CSV table of C-alpha atoms and ligand atoms in Angstrom, one decimal:
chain,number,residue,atom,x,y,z
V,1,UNK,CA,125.9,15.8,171.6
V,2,UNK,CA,127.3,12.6,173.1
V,3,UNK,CA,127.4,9.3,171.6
V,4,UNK,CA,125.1,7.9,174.4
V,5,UNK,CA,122.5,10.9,174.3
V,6,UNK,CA,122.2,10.0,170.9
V,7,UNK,CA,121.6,6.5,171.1
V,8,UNK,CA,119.1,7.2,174.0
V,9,UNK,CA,117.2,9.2,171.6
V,10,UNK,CA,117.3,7.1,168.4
V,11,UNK,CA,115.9,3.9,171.0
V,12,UNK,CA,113.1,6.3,171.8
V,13,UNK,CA,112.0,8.0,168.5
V,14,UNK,CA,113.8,5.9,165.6
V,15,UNK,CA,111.9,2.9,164.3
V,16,UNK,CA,114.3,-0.1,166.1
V,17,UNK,CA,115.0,-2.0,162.5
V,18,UNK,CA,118.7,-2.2,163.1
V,19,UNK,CA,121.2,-3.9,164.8
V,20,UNK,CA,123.4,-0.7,164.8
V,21,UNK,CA,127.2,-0.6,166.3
V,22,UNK,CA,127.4,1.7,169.8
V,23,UNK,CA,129.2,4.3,167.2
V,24,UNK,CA,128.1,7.3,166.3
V,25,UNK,CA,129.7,9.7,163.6
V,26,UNK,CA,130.3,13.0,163.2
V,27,UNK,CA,133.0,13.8,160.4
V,28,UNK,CA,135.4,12.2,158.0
V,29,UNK,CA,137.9,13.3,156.1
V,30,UNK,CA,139.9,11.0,153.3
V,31,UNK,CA,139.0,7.4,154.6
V,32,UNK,CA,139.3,8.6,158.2
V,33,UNK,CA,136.1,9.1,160.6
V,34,UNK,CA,135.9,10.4,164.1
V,35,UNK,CA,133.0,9.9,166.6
V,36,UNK,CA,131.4,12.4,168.6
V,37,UNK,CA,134.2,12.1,171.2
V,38,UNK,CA,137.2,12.4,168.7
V,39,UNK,CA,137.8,8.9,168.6
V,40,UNK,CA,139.8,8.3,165.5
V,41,UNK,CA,138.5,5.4,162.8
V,42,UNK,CA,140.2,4.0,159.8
V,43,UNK,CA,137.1,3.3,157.4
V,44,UNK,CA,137.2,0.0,155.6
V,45,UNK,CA,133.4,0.0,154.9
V,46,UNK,CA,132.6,2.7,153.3
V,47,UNK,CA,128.9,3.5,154.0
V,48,UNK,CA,128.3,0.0,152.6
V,49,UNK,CA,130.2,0.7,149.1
V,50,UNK,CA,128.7,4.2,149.0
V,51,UNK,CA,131.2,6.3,150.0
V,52,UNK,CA,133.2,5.5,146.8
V,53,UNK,CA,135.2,9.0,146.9
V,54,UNK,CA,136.0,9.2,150.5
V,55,UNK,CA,134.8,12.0,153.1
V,56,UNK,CA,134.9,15.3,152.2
V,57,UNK,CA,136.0,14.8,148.7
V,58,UNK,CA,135.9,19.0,147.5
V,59,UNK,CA,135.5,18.0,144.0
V,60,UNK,CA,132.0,16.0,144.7
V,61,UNK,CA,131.7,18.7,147.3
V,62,UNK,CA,131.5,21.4,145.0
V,63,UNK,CA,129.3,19.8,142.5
V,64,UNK,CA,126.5,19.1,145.0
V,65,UNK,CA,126.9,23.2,145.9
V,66,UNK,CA,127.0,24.5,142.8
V,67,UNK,CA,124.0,21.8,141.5
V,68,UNK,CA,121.9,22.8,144.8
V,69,UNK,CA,122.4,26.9,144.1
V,70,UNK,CA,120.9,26.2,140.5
V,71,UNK,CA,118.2,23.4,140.6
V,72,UNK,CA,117.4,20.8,143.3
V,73,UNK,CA,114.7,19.1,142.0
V,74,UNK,CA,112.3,18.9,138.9
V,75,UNK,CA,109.8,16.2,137.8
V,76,UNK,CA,110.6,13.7,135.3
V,77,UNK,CA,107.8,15.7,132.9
V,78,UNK,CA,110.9,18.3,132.7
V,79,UNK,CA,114.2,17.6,131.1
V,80,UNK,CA,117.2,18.9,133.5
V,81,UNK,CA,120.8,18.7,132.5
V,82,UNK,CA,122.5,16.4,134.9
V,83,UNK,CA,121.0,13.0,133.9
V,84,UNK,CA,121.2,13.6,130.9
V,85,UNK,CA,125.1,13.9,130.9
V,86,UNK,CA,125.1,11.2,133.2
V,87,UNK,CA,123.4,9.2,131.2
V,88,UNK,CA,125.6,9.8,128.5
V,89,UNK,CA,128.7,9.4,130.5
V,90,UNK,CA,127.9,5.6,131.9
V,91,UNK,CA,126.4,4.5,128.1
V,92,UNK,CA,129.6,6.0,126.7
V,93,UNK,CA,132.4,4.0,129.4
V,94,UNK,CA,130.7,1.0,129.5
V,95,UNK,CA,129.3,0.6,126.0
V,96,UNK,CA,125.7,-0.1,127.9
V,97,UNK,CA,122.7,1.6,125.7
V,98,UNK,CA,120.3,3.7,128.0
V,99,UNK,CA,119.7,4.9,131.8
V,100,UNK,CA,116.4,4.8,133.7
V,101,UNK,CA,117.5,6.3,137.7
V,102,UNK,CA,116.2,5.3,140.2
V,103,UNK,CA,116.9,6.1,144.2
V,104,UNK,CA,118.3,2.7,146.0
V,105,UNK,CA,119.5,-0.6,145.1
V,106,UNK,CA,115.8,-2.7,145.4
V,107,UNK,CA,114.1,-0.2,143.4
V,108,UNK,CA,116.6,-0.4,141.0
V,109,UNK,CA,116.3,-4.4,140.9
V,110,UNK,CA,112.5,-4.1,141.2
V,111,UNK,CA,113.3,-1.9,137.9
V,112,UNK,CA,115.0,-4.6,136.0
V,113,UNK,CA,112.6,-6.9,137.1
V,114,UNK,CA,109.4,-5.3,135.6
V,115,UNK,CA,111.6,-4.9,132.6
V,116,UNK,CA,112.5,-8.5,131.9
V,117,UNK,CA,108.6,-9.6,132.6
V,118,UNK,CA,108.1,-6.9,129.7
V,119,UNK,CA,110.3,-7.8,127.4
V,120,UNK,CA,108.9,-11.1,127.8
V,121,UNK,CA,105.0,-10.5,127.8
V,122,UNK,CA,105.9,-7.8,124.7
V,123,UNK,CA,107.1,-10.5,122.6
V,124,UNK,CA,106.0,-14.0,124.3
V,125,UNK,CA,102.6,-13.2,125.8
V,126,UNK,CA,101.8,-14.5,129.5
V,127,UNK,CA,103.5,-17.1,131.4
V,128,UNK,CA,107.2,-16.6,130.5
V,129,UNK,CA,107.9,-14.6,133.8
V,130,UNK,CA,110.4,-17.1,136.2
V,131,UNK,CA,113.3,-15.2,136.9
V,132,UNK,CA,116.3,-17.2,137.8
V,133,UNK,CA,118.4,-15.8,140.9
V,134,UNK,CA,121.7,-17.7,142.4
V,135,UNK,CA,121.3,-19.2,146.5
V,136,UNK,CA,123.5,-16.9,148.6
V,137,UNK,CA,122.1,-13.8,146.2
V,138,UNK,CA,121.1,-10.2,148.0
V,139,UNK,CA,118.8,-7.9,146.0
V,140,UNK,CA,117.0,-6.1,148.5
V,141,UNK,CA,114.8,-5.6,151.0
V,142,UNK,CA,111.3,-4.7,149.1
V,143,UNK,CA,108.5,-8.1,148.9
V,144,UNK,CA,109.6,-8.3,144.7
V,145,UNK,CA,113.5,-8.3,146.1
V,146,UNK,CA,113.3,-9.9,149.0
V,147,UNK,CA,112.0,-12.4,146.6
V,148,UNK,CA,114.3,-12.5,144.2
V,149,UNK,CA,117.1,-12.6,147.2
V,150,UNK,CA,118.3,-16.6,147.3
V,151,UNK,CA,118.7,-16.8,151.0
V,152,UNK,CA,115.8,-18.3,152.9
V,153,UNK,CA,116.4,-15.8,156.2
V,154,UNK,CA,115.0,-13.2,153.5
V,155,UNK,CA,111.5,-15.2,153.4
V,156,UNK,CA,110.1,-14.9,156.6
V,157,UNK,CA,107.5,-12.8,158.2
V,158,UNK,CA,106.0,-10.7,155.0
V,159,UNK,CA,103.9,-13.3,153.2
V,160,UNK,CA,102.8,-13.1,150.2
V,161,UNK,CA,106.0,-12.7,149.0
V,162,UNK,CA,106.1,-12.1,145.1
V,163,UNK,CA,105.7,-15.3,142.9
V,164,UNK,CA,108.4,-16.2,140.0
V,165,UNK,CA,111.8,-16.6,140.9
V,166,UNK,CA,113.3,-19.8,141.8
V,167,UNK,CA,117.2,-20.4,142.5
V,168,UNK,CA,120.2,-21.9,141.0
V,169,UNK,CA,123.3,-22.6,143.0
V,170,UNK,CA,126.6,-20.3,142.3
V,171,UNK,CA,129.1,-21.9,140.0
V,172,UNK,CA,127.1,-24.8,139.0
V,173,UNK,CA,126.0,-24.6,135.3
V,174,UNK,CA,124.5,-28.2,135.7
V,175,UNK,CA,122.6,-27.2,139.0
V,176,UNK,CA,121.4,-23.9,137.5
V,177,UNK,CA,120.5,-25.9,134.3
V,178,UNK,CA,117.7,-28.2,136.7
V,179,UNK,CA,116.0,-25.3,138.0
V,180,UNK,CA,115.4,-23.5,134.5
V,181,UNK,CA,112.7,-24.3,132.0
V,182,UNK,CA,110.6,-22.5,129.4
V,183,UNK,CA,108.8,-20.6,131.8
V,184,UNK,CA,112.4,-18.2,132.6
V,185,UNK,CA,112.7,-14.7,131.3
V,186,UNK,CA,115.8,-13.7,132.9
V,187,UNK,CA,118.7,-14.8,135.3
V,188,UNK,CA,119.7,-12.2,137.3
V,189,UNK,CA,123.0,-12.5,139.6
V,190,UNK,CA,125.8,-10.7,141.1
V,191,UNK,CA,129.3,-11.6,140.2
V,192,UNK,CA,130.8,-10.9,143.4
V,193,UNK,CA,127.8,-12.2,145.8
V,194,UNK,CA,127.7,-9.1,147.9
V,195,UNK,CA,126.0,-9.6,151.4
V,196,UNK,CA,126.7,-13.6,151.0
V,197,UNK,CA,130.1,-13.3,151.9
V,198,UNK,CA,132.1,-11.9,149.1
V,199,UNK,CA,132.0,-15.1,146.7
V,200,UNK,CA,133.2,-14.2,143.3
V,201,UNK,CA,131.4,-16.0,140.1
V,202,UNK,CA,133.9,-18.1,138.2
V,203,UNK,CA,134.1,-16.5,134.7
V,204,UNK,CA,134.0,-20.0,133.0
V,205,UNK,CA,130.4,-20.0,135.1
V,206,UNK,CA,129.2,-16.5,133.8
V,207,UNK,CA,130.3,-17.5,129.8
V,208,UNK,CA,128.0,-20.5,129.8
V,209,UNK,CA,125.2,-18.7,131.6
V,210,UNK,CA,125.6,-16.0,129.2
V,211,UNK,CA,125.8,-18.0,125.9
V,212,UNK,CA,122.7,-19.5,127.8
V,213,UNK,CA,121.1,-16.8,127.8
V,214,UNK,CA,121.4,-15.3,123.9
V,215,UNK,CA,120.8,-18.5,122.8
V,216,UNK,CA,117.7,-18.8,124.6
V,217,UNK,CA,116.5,-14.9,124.4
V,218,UNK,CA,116.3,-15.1,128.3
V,219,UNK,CA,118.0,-11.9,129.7
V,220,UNK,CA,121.3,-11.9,131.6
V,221,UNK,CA,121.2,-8.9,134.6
V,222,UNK,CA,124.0,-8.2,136.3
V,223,UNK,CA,123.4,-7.0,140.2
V,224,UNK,CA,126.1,-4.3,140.0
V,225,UNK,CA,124.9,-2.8,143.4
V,226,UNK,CA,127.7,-3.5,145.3
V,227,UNK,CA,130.4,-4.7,142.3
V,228,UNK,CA,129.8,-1.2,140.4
V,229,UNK,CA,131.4,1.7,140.0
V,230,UNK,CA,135.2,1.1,140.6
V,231,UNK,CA,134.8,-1.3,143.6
V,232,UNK,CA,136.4,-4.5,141.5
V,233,UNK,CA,139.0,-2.3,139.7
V,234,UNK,CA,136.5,-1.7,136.0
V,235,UNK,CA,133.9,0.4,136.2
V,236,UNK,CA,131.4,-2.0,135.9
V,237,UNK,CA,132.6,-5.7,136.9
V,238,UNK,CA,130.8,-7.2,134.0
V,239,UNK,CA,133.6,-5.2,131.7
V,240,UNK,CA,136.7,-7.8,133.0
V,241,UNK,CA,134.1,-10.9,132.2
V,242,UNK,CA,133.4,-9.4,128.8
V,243,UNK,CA,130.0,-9.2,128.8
V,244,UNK,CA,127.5,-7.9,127.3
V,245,UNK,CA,124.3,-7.7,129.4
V,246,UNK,CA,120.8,-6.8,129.2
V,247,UNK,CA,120.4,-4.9,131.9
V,248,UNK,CA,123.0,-3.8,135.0
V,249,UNK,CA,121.7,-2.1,138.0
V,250,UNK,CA,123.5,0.0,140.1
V,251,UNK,CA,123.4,2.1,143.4
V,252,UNK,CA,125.7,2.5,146.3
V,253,UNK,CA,129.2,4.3,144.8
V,254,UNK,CA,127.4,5.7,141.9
V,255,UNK,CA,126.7,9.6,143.8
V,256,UNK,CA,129.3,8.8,146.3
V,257,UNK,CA,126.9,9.3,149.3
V,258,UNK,CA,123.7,10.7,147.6
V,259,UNK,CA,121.0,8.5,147.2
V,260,UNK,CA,121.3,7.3,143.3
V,261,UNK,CA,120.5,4.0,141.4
V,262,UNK,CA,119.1,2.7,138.6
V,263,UNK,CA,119.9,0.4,135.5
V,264,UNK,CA,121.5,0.4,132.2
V,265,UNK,CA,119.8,-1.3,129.4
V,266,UNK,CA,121.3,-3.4,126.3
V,267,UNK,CA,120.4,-3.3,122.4
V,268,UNK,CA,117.8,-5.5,122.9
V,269,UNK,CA,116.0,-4.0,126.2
V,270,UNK,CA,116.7,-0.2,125.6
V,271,UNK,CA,112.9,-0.1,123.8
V,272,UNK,CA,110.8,-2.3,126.4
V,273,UNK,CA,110.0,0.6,128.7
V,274,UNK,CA,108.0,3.0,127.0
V,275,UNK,CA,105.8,6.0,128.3
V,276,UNK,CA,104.8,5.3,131.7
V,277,UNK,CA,105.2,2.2,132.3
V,278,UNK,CA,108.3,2.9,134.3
V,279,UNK,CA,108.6,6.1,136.6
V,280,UNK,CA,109.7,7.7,140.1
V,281,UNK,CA,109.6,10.8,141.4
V,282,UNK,CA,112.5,11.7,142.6
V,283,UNK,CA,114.7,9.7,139.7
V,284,UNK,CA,117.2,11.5,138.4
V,285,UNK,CA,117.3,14.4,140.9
V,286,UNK,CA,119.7,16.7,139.6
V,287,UNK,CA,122.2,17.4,142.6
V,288,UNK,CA,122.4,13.7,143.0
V,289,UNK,CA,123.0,13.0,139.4
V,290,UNK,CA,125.5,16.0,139.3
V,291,UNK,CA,127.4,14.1,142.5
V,292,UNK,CA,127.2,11.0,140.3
V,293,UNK,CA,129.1,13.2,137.4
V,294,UNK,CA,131.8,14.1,139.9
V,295,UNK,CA,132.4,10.2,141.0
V,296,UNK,CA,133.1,9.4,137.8
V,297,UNK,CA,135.5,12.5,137.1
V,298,UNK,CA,137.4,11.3,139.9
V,299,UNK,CA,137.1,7.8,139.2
V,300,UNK,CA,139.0,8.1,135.9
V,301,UNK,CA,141.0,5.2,134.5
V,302,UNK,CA,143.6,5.3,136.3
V,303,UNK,CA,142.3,5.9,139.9
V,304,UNK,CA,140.2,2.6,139.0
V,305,UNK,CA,143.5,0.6,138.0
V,306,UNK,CA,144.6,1.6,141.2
V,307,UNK,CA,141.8,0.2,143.1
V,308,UNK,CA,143.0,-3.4,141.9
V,309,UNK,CA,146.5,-2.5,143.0
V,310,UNK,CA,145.7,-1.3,146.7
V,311,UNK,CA,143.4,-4.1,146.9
V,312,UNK,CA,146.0,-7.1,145.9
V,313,UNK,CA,148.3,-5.2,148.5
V,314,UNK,CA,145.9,-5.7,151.1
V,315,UNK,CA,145.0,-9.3,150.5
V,316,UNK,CA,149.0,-10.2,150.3
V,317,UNK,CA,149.0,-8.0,153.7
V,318,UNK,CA,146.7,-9.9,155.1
V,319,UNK,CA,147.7,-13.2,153.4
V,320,UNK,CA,151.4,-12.3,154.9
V,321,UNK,CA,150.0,-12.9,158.5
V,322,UNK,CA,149.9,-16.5,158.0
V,323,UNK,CA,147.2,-16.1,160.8
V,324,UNK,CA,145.8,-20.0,161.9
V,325,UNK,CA,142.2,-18.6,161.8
V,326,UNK,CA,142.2,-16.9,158.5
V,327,UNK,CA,141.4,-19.4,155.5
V,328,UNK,CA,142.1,-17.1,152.9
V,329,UNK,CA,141.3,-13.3,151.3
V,330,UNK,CA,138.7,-13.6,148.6
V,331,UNK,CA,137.3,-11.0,146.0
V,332,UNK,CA,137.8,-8.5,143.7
V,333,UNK,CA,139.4,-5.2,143.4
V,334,UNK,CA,138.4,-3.4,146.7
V,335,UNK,CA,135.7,-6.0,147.3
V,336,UNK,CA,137.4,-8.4,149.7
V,337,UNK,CA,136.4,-11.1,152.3
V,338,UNK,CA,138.5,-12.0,154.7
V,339,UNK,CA,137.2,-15.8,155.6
V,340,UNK,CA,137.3,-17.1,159.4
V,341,UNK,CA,137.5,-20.0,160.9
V,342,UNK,CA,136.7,-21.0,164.6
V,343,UNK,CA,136.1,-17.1,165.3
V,344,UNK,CA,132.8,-15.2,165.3
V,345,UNK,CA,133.2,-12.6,161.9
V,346,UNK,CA,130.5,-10.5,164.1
V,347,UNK,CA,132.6,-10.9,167.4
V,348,UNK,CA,136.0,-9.6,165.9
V,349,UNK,CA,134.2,-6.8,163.6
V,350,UNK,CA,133.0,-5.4,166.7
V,351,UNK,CA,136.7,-5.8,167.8
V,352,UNK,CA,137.9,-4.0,165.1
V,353,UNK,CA,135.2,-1.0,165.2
V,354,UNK,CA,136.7,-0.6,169.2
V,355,UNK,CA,140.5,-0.7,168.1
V,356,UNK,CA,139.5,1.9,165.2
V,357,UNK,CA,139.3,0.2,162.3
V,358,UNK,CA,135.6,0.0,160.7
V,359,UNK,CA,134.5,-3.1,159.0
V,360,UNK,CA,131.4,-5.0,157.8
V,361,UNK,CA,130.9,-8.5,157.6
V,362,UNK,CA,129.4,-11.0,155.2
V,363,UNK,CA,127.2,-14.3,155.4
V,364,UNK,CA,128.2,-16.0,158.4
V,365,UNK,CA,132.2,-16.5,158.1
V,366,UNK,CA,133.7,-13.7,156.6
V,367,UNK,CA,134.7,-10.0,157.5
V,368,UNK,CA,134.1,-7.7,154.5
V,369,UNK,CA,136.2,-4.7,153.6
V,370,UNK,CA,135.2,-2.0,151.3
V,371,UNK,CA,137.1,1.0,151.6
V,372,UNK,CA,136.6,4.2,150.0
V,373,UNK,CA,138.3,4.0,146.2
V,374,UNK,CA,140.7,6.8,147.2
V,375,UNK,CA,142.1,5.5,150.2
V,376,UNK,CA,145.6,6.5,150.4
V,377,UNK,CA,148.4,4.0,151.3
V,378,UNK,CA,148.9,5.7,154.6
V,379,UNK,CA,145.1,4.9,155.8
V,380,UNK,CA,145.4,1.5,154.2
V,381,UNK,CA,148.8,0.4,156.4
V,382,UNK,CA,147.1,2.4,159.4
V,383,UNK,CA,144.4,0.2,159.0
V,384,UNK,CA,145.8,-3.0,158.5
V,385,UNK,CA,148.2,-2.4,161.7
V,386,UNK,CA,144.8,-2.6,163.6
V,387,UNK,CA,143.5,-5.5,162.0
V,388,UNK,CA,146.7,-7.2,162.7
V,389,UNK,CA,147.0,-6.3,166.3
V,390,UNK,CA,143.4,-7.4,167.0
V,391,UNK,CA,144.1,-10.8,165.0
V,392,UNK,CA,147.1,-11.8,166.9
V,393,UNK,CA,145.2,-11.0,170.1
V,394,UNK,CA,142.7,-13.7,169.3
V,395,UNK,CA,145.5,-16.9,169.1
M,401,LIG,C1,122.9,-3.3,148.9
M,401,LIG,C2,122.5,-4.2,147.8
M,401,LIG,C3,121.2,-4.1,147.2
M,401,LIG,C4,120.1,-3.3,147.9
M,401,LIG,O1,120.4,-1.9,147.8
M,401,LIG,P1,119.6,-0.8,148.7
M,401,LIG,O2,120.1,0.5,148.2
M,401,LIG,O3,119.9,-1.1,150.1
M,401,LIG,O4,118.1,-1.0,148.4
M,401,LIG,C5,120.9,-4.9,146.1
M,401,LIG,N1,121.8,-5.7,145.6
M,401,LIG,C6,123.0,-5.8,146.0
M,401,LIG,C7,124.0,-6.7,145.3
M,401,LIG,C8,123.4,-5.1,147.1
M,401,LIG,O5,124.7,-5.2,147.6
């Protein structure tokens, strides 16, 4: 098929929910794509973070075959190996004390939700239910996350939205202290705000809102979505604040292109879901938990060390450009934002995708690049020399 047949067909039968790119993808190998045409792409996106292990990768490959020629599914009334392992694996490298998976980032958050409303009914009774978010925030796209997301775009349209969050600004201990009171069971926030334009948490911030926190027995989640699984160079980003959460969700890397989430729970939480009070069906499929086992094979310590090193070469890369409308390379790791000014992020991402490079873009003024973890040099130069060349077109 042609890229145009394609996208006559998905304008006639596919629900018209996104703003898609005019690309359409048929293979990758390493952090390369090509289109339908054999165009060529250098991926700096990654699937949204999801792609953590590159295209092709034979070693998550062969897990997912050897998984699906045993056992594909089987209801959570069954034990199965692969979660379990998994399980064991993420409580055992990040010191977290118990898994519940899920299938996508919202549910996951939807997840951590219910169980900070527990905690709190369990031992306070009613009425201790506020959970604290941070303004620029992305959770999701269900009513409970949409919710819980601090950007008003998100509320619009699907009223009633769920009741009991309210939203303290980023890096603000004072501001964040005015919107909290006795009614808050949790403050949930991401340390590298995703979707709002790459805008890391200052870890100065994070220790007062944590101390916060156990003093107050409100519960600190971390919205590891996006910051998990090797993107900011630790397996978890909460590791390099020294943290100790209540609760971390994750999705996006974790299966490397299967659909996986969930949350890890803390000392205090791992006993607030009990017996059906939390479930989903398809939660802790086994090929997609034995995909997840392969990420974190390949994601060993070393491979994540690296991810800090290619990523610091790209920001000085870009940072070398001195380019007049680039105000400066923010992030973490393989989490970066490359901030604009006087040029459109959404106008020169398209530019990009038509040069060959693929990008994303966050809130309204920078261009986000996540790459796959295992990018090799070679790609990442390649795909630099294409951001550069369209850059210098724009002076
Ligand atoms: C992407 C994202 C989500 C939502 O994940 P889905 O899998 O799209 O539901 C939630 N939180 C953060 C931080 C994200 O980046």
């Amino acid at each position: 098929m042609t890229t145009q047949e394609l996208i006559t067909l998905d304008n006639q039968y596919v629900v018209q929910s996104y703003a898609r790119n005019p690309i359409a993808i048929e293979k990758g190998e390493g952090a390369t794509l090509w289109d339908f045409e054999g165009k060529k792409y250098i991926d700096f996106a990654s699937g949204i973070g999801v792609n953590s292990v590159g295209y092709n990768n034979k070693v998550w490959q062969e897990a997912i075959a050897a998984q699906a020629a045993k056992l594909g599914h089987i209801s959570n009334i069954f034990y199965s190996e692969p979660y379990i392992k998994l399980a064991q694996t993420m409580c055992e490298r990040t010191g977290m004390n118990r898994v519940f998976f899920a299938n996508s980032g919202a549910e996951s958050n939807e997840g951590v939700i219910k169980l900070a409303r527990k905690y709190s009914f369990d031992k306070y009774g009613m009425g201790r239910s506020t959970v604290v978010t941070l303004i620029n925030s992305f959770h999701g796209r269900t009513i409970s996350t949409l919710a819980a997301t601090g950007q008003d775009v998100f509320h619009n349209y699907f009223f009633p939205f769920t009741e009991g969050f309210k939203y303290a600004p980023a890096n603000d201990f004072e501001g964040l202290m005015n919107v909290v009171d006795d009614s808050v069971c949790a403050i949930m926030m991401e340390l590298v705000q995703g979707e709002g334009g790459v805008l890391p948490l200052e870890k100065e911030f994070v220790e007062k809102v944590a101390e916060y926190c156990e003093k107050n027995d409100v519960l600190l989640i971390i919205d590891e979505v996006q910051t998990g699984v090797g993107r900011t160079g630790s397996l978890f980003c909460f590791q390099q604040f020294g943290l100790k959460p209540d609760a971390v969700s994750f999705a996006k890397g974790i299966a490397g292109g299967l659909p996986l989430g969930g949350f890890m729970v803390g000392e205090k939480t791992k006993d607030v879901f009990t017996a059906a009070t939390h479930a989903t069906t398809f939660g802790g499929n086994p090929i997609c938990c034995a995909a997840a086992q392969a990420v974190l094979d390949i994601l060993d310590d070393e491979t994540i060390a690296e991810v800090t090193a290619k990523g610091n070469y790209i920001k000085e890369k870009i940072e070398a450009l001195n380019h007049p409308n680039i105000v400066c390379v923010r992030g973490m790791g393989m989490m970066l934002g490359v901030v604009l000014a006087g040029l459109s992020n959404k106008e020169i991402a398209a530019k990009l995708d038509e040069a060959g490079l693929l990008s994303l873009t966050a809130g309204k003024e920078a261009i986000r690049f996540l790459p796959p973890l295992t990018i090799t040099y070679e790609e990442i130069d390649e795909g630099l020399a294409i951001f550069a060349k369209v850059m210098e077109e724009q002076k």
